[in-house]
PDB file of C-alpha atoms in Angstrom:
ATOM      1  CA  UNK H   1      11.243 -63.839 238.049  1.00 62.00           C
ATOM      2  CA  UNK H   2       8.483 -65.464 235.932  1.00 83.00           C
ATOM      3  CA  UNK H   3       4.984 -65.005 234.488  1.00 90.00           C
ATOM      4  CA  UNK H   4       2.748 -68.115 235.296  1.00 91.00           C
ATOM      5  CA  UNK H   5      -0.445 -69.099 234.186  1.00 92.00           C
ATOM      6  CA  UNK H   6      -1.970 -71.752 236.325  1.00 91.00           C
ATOM      7  CA  UNK H   7       1.050 -72.965 237.741  1.00 86.00           C
ATOM      8  CA  UNK H   8       3.372 -72.872 234.930  1.00 90.00           C
ATOM      9  CA  UNK H   9       6.070 -70.497 232.975  1.00 89.00           C
ATOM     10  CA  UNK H  10       4.919 -68.165 230.452  1.00 92.00           C
ATOM     11  CA  UNK H  11       7.704 -66.950 228.068  1.00 91.00           C
ATOM     12  CA  UNK H  12       7.580 -62.814 226.987  1.00 90.00           C
ATOM     13  CA  UNK H  13       7.076 -62.877 223.425  1.00 91.00           C
ATOM     14  CA  UNK H  14       5.595 -66.187 223.404  1.00 93.00           C
ATOM     15  CA  UNK H  15       1.783 -67.514 222.627  1.00 93.00           C
ATOM     16  CA  UNK H  16      -0.134 -69.602 224.899  1.00 92.00           C
ATOM     17  CA  UNK H  17      -2.874 -71.603 225.795  1.00 92.00           C
ATOM     18  CA  UNK H  18      -5.340 -71.359 229.179  1.00 92.00           C
ATOM     19  CA  UNK H  19      -7.200 -74.306 229.899  1.00 92.00           C
ATOM     20  CA  UNK H  20      -9.858 -73.584 228.093  1.00 91.00           C
ATOM     21  CA  UNK H  21      -8.152 -74.232 225.029  1.00 90.00           C
ATOM     22  CA  UNK H  22      -8.153 -70.656 224.685  1.00 91.00           C
ATOM     23  CA  UNK H  23      -4.857 -68.903 222.428  1.00 92.00           C
ATOM     24  CA  UNK H  24      -3.469 -66.253 224.025  1.00 91.00           C
ATOM     25  CA  UNK H  25      -1.087 -63.858 221.547  1.00 91.00           C
ATOM     26  CA  UNK H  26       2.355 -63.538 221.880  1.00 92.00           C
ATOM     27  CA  UNK H  27       1.631 -60.194 222.741  1.00 92.00           C
ATOM     28  CA  UNK H  28      -0.216 -60.943 225.837  1.00 89.00           C
ATOM     29  CA  UNK H  29       2.376 -58.503 227.709  1.00 88.00           C
ATOM     30  CA  UNK H  30       1.909 -55.684 226.275  1.00 90.00           C
ATOM     31  CA  UNK H  31      -2.516 -56.490 227.807  1.00 86.00           C
ATOM     32  CA  UNK H  32      -2.638 -54.454 231.670  1.00 90.00           C
ATOM     33  CA  UNK H  33      -2.567 -55.470 235.333  1.00 91.00           C
ATOM     34  CA  UNK H  34      -6.114 -56.314 234.772  1.00 92.00           C
ATOM     35  CA  UNK H  35      -6.038 -58.312 231.179  1.00 88.00           C
ATOM     36  CA  UNK H  36      -3.375 -60.398 233.190  1.00 91.00           C
ATOM     37  CA  UNK H  37      -5.169 -60.559 237.104  1.00 90.00           C
ATOM     38  CA  UNK H  38      -8.801 -61.299 234.883  1.00 90.00           C
ATOM     39  CA  UNK H  39      -7.093 -64.868 233.543  1.00 88.00           C
ATOM     40  CA  UNK H  40      -4.896 -65.748 236.035  1.00 90.00           C
ATOM     41  CA  UNK H  41      -1.515 -64.533 235.280  1.00 93.00           C
ATOM     42  CA  UNK H  42       1.231 -63.778 237.793  1.00 91.00           C
ATOM     43  CA  UNK H  43       4.433 -63.186 238.023  1.00 89.00           C
ATOM     44  CA  UNK H  44       6.327 -65.334 240.983  1.00 83.00           C
ATOM     45  CA  UNK H  45       9.739 -63.969 242.286  1.00 78.00           C
ATOM     46  CA  UNK H  46      12.352 -66.733 242.029  1.00 68.00           C
ATOM     47  CA  UNK H  47      13.341 -68.321 245.394  1.00 68.00           C
ATOM     48  CA  UNK H  48      16.390 -66.991 247.203  1.00 65.00           C
ATOM     49  CA  UNK H  49      18.055 -70.368 246.119  1.00 67.00           C
ATOM     50  CA  UNK H  50      17.379 -69.835 242.115  1.00 70.00           C
ATOM     51  CA  UNK H  51      18.546 -65.720 242.449  1.00 76.00           C
ATOM     52  CA  UNK H  52      21.520 -65.165 240.290  1.00 81.00           C
ATOM     53  CA  UNK H  53      24.869 -65.109 242.009  1.00 88.00           C
ATOM     54  CA  UNK H  54      28.228 -63.123 241.107  1.00 92.00           C
ATOM     55  CA  UNK H  55      30.363 -66.688 239.323  1.00 93.00           C
ATOM     56  CA  UNK H  56      33.719 -64.791 240.379  1.00 95.00           C
ATOM     57  CA  UNK H  57      32.991 -65.700 243.639  1.00 97.00           C
ATOM     58  CA  UNK H  58      30.870 -69.088 243.712  1.00 95.00           C
ATOM     59  CA  UNK H  59      30.915 -72.135 241.692  1.00 91.00           C
ATOM     60  CA  UNK H  60      27.087 -72.182 242.253  1.00 90.00           C
ATOM     61  CA  UNK H  61      24.485 -73.644 245.320  1.00 89.00           C
ATOM     62  CA  UNK H  62      24.360 -76.547 247.132  1.00 88.00           C
ATOM     63  CA  UNK H  63      20.785 -78.986 247.485  1.00 82.00           C
ATOM     64  CA  UNK H  64      19.601 -76.370 249.705  1.00 83.00           C
ATOM     65  CA  UNK H  65      20.588 -73.072 247.849  1.00 83.00           C
ATOM     66  CA  UNK H  66      23.539 -72.482 249.690  1.00 89.00           C
ATOM     67  CA  UNK H  67      25.970 -70.577 247.410  1.00 93.00           C
ATOM     68  CA  UNK H  68      29.327 -72.203 247.404  1.00 95.00           C
ATOM     69  CA  UNK H  69      32.053 -69.724 247.636  1.00 96.00           C
ATOM     70  CA  UNK H  70      35.479 -70.509 245.347  1.00 97.00           C
ATOM     71  CA  UNK H  71      38.786 -70.849 247.479  1.00 97.00           C
ATOM     72  CA  UNK H  72      40.974 -67.774 248.311  1.00 98.00           C
ATOM     73  CA  UNK H  73      43.816 -70.654 248.823  1.00 97.00           C
ATOM     74  CA  UNK H  74      45.164 -72.811 246.590  1.00 97.00           C
ATOM     75  CA  UNK H  75      44.301 -76.044 246.459  1.00 96.00           C
ATOM     76  CA  UNK H  76      46.132 -79.065 245.968  1.00 96.00           C
ATOM     77  CA  UNK H  77      43.538 -81.907 243.698  1.00 96.00           C
ATOM     78  CA  UNK H  78      42.937 -85.655 245.555  1.00 95.00           C
ATOM     79  CA  UNK H  79      41.441 -88.398 244.511  1.00 94.00           C
ATOM     80  CA  UNK H  80      38.068 -89.815 246.511  1.00 94.00           C
ATOM     81  CA  UNK H  81      40.509 -92.031 248.969  1.00 95.00           C
ATOM     82  CA  UNK H  82      42.604 -88.940 249.616  1.00 93.00           C
ATOM     83  CA  UNK H  83      45.530 -89.711 247.423  1.00 94.00           C
ATOM     84  CA  UNK H  84      47.426 -86.783 244.854  1.00 95.00           C
ATOM     85  CA  UNK H  85      46.366 -86.157 241.621  1.00 96.00           C
ATOM     86  CA  UNK H  86      49.104 -85.712 239.562  1.00 96.00           C
ATOM     87  CA  UNK H  87      49.411 -84.903 235.933  1.00 95.00           C
ATOM     88  CA  UNK H  88      51.046 -86.396 233.199  1.00 95.00           C
ATOM     89  CA  UNK H  89      54.767 -85.849 234.688  1.00 96.00           C
ATOM     90  CA  UNK H  90      53.726 -86.864 238.055  1.00 94.00           C
ATOM     91  CA  UNK H  91      53.183 -83.248 239.198  1.00 95.00           C
ATOM     92  CA  UNK H  92      50.267 -83.027 241.706  1.00 96.00           C
ATOM     93  CA  UNK H  93      47.501 -80.910 240.258  1.00 97.00           C
ATOM     94  CA  UNK H  94      46.573 -77.568 242.049  1.00 96.00           C
ATOM     95  CA  UNK H  95      43.751 -75.284 240.965  1.00 96.00           C
ATOM     96  CA  UNK H  96      45.003 -71.472 241.645  1.00 97.00           C
ATOM     97  CA  UNK H  97      42.443 -70.099 244.038  1.00 97.00           C
ATOM     98  CA  UNK H  98      40.897 -66.795 243.762  1.00 98.00           C
ATOM     99  CA  UNK H  99      43.982 -64.960 245.068  1.00 98.00           C
ATOM    100  CA  UNK H 100      46.299 -66.152 243.180  1.00 98.00           C
ATOM    101  CA  UNK H 101      44.349 -65.312 239.828  1.00 98.00           C
ATOM    102  CA  UNK H 102      43.875 -61.952 240.607  1.00 98.00           C
ATOM    103  CA  UNK H 103      47.644 -61.138 241.333  1.00 98.00           C
ATOM    104  CA  UNK H 104      48.317 -62.904 238.371  1.00 98.00           C
ATOM    105  CA  UNK H 105      46.005 -61.201 236.563  1.00 98.00           C
ATOM    106  CA  UNK H 106      47.343 -57.671 238.128  1.00 98.00           C
ATOM    107  CA  UNK H 107      50.839 -58.420 237.166  1.00 98.00           C
ATOM    108  CA  UNK H 108      49.166 -58.624 233.615  1.00 98.00           C
ATOM    109  CA  UNK H 109      47.423 -55.536 233.712  1.00 98.00           C
ATOM    110  CA  UNK H 110      50.652 -54.141 235.301  1.00 98.00           C
ATOM    111  CA  UNK H 111      52.722 -55.377 231.889  1.00 98.00           C
ATOM    112  CA  UNK H 112      49.981 -54.446 229.648  1.00 98.00           C
ATOM    113  CA  UNK H 113      50.173 -50.619 231.244  1.00 98.00           C
ATOM    114  CA  UNK H 114      53.687 -50.680 231.273  1.00 98.00           C
ATOM    115  CA  UNK H 115      54.704 -52.060 227.851  1.00 98.00           C
ATOM    116  CA  UNK H 116      53.944 -49.140 225.702  1.00 97.00           C
ATOM    117  CA  UNK H 117      56.535 -47.454 227.519  1.00 97.00           C
ATOM    118  CA  UNK H 118      58.959 -50.454 227.379  1.00 97.00           C
ATOM    119  CA  UNK H 119      61.040 -48.983 224.186  1.00 97.00           C
ATOM    120  CA  UNK H 120      61.757 -45.514 225.571  1.00 97.00           C
ATOM    121  CA  UNK H 121      63.149 -47.018 228.867  1.00 96.00           C
ATOM    122  CA  UNK H 122      65.143 -49.796 226.085  1.00 97.00           C
ATOM    123  CA  UNK H 123      66.545 -46.236 223.915  1.00 97.00           C
ATOM    124  CA  UNK H 124      67.885 -44.684 226.615  1.00 96.00           C
ATOM    125  CA  UNK H 125      69.953 -47.819 227.546  1.00 95.00           C
ATOM    126  CA  UNK H 126      71.583 -48.458 224.269  1.00 96.00           C
ATOM    127  CA  UNK H 127      71.412 -44.734 223.305  1.00 96.00           C
ATOM    128  CA  UNK H 128      73.474 -42.027 225.212  1.00 94.00           C
ATOM    129  CA  UNK H 129      72.129 -39.271 224.687  1.00 96.00           C
ATOM    130  CA  UNK H 130      68.054 -39.859 225.217  1.00 97.00           C
ATOM    131  CA  UNK H 131      66.902 -39.850 228.696  1.00 96.00           C
ATOM    132  CA  UNK H 132      63.067 -41.253 229.260  1.00 97.00           C
ATOM    133  CA  UNK H 133      61.222 -38.489 229.781  1.00 96.00           C
ATOM    134  CA  UNK H 134      59.947 -37.824 233.167  1.00 97.00           C
ATOM    135  CA  UNK H 135      56.267 -38.039 232.609  1.00 97.00           C
ATOM    136  CA  UNK H 136      56.589 -41.875 231.520  1.00 97.00           C
ATOM    137  CA  UNK H 137      59.455 -42.724 234.427  1.00 97.00           C
ATOM    138  CA  UNK H 138      56.744 -41.307 236.914  1.00 98.00           C
ATOM    139  CA  UNK H 139      53.892 -43.338 235.639  1.00 98.00           C
ATOM    140  CA  UNK H 140      55.698 -46.533 235.075  1.00 98.00           C
ATOM    141  CA  UNK H 141      56.634 -46.136 239.305  1.00 98.00           C
ATOM    142  CA  UNK H 142      53.077 -45.520 239.790  1.00 98.00           C
ATOM    143  CA  UNK H 143      52.018 -48.210 238.051  1.00 98.00           C
ATOM    144  CA  UNK H 144      54.849 -50.372 239.353  1.00 98.00           C
ATOM    145  CA  UNK H 145      53.374 -49.093 243.136  1.00 98.00           C
ATOM    146  CA  UNK H 146      49.787 -49.655 242.107  1.00 98.00           C
ATOM    147  CA  UNK H 147      50.546 -52.841 241.071  1.00 98.00           C
ATOM    148  CA  UNK H 148      52.640 -54.033 244.820  1.00 98.00           C
ATOM    149  CA  UNK H 149      49.695 -52.438 246.160  1.00 98.00           C
ATOM    150  CA  UNK H 150      46.418 -54.110 244.376  1.00 98.00           C
ATOM    151  CA  UNK H 151      48.826 -57.423 245.351  1.00 98.00           C
ATOM    152  CA  UNK H 152      49.430 -56.680 249.008  1.00 98.00           C
ATOM    153  CA  UNK H 153      45.727 -55.971 249.187  1.00 98.00           C
ATOM    154  CA  UNK H 154      44.889 -59.187 247.619  1.00 98.00           C
ATOM    155  CA  UNK H 155      46.678 -61.103 249.601  1.00 98.00           C
ATOM    156  CA  UNK H 156      46.134 -59.475 252.733  1.00 98.00           C
ATOM    157  CA  UNK H 157      42.148 -59.757 252.100  1.00 98.00           C
ATOM    158  CA  UNK H 158      41.446 -62.318 255.005  1.00 97.00           C
ATOM    159  CA  UNK H 159      38.298 -63.897 254.189  1.00 97.00           C
ATOM    160  CA  UNK H 160      36.016 -64.328 250.699  1.00 97.00           C
ATOM    161  CA  UNK H 161      33.598 -60.833 251.935  1.00 97.00           C
ATOM    162  CA  UNK H 162      37.169 -59.081 252.664  1.00 98.00           C
ATOM    163  CA  UNK H 163      38.730 -60.318 248.971  1.00 98.00           C
ATOM    164  CA  UNK H 164      35.336 -59.464 247.746  1.00 97.00           C
ATOM    165  CA  UNK H 165      35.205 -55.512 249.573  1.00 97.00           C
ATOM    166  CA  UNK H 166      38.268 -54.974 247.047  1.00 98.00           C
ATOM    167  CA  UNK H 167      36.224 -55.409 243.973  1.00 97.00           C
ATOM    168  CA  UNK H 168      32.766 -52.452 245.486  1.00 96.00           C
ATOM    169  CA  UNK H 169      33.739 -48.988 244.295  1.00 96.00           C
ATOM    170  CA  UNK H 170      33.598 -46.387 246.749  1.00 95.00           C
ATOM    171  CA  UNK H 171      30.711 -44.202 246.359  1.00 94.00           C
ATOM    172  CA  UNK H 172      29.241 -41.110 247.861  1.00 94.00           C
ATOM    173  CA  UNK H 173      26.272 -40.909 249.917  1.00 94.00           C
ATOM    174  CA  UNK H 174      24.629 -39.734 246.584  1.00 93.00           C
ATOM    175  CA  UNK H 175      25.378 -43.327 244.921  1.00 91.00           C
ATOM    176  CA  UNK H 176      28.157 -41.724 242.756  1.00 94.00           C
ATOM    177  CA  UNK H 177      31.510 -43.618 242.262  1.00 94.00           C
ATOM    178  CA  UNK H 178      34.113 -41.396 244.637  1.00 95.00           C
ATOM    179  CA  UNK H 179      37.226 -43.889 242.872  1.00 94.00           C
ATOM    180  CA  UNK H 180      38.025 -47.015 241.506  1.00 96.00           C
ATOM    181  CA  UNK H 181      37.516 -50.418 243.769  1.00 97.00           C
ATOM    182  CA  UNK H 182      40.750 -51.204 244.664  1.00 97.00           C
ATOM    183  CA  UNK H 183      40.788 -53.918 242.921  1.00 97.00           C
ATOM    184  CA  UNK H 184      41.782 -51.352 239.934  1.00 96.00           C
ATOM    185  CA  UNK H 185      43.427 -48.865 241.645  1.00 97.00           C
ATOM    186  CA  UNK H 186      45.942 -47.543 238.796  1.00 97.00           C
ATOM    187  CA  UNK H 187      47.175 -44.916 237.692  1.00 97.00           C
ATOM    188  CA  UNK H 188      45.665 -42.601 234.680  1.00 95.00           C
ATOM    189  CA  UNK H 189      46.863 -43.155 231.821  1.00 93.00           C
ATOM    190  CA  UNK H 190      49.696 -40.770 230.083  1.00 93.00           C
TER     191      UNK H 190
END
């Protein structure tokens, strides 16, 4: 993760002073490996506990470096004594889980995909001589079907690994995408 000299991090693009008081140029990164070795500059990989993580699925890390997963299900908030934490109206505060948030996003996406064609559906109800083109009705039906399928896949995810798998894009043996991630498997727009 960082370049280090004598146990301290030196920043790329920044000048630094070695233990002998010699000022090294901000261009030190341009020097070859032999030069870096001569001056004791080493690359140090981050410990696993410092590796970046996907904050869509994890809150952070515990002191031992273990990832803290986000809850799949909604959580009724309680205080340290186990008593419900209420809002100003006296309702218990509920923190939405990954599934609820994902389903809400799917519904928003579906609404966004359907909205450009709503006027045609409305016009068909108001103007007797107008009918919605079949390409539009077919597309709208496909969006609703996709929304329902994605929502079902989210609901059926039994654990965090299954939920995370919904975000994986399928690939072939060469690593080339073969379709959309299940969470984003919408019909092609018309």
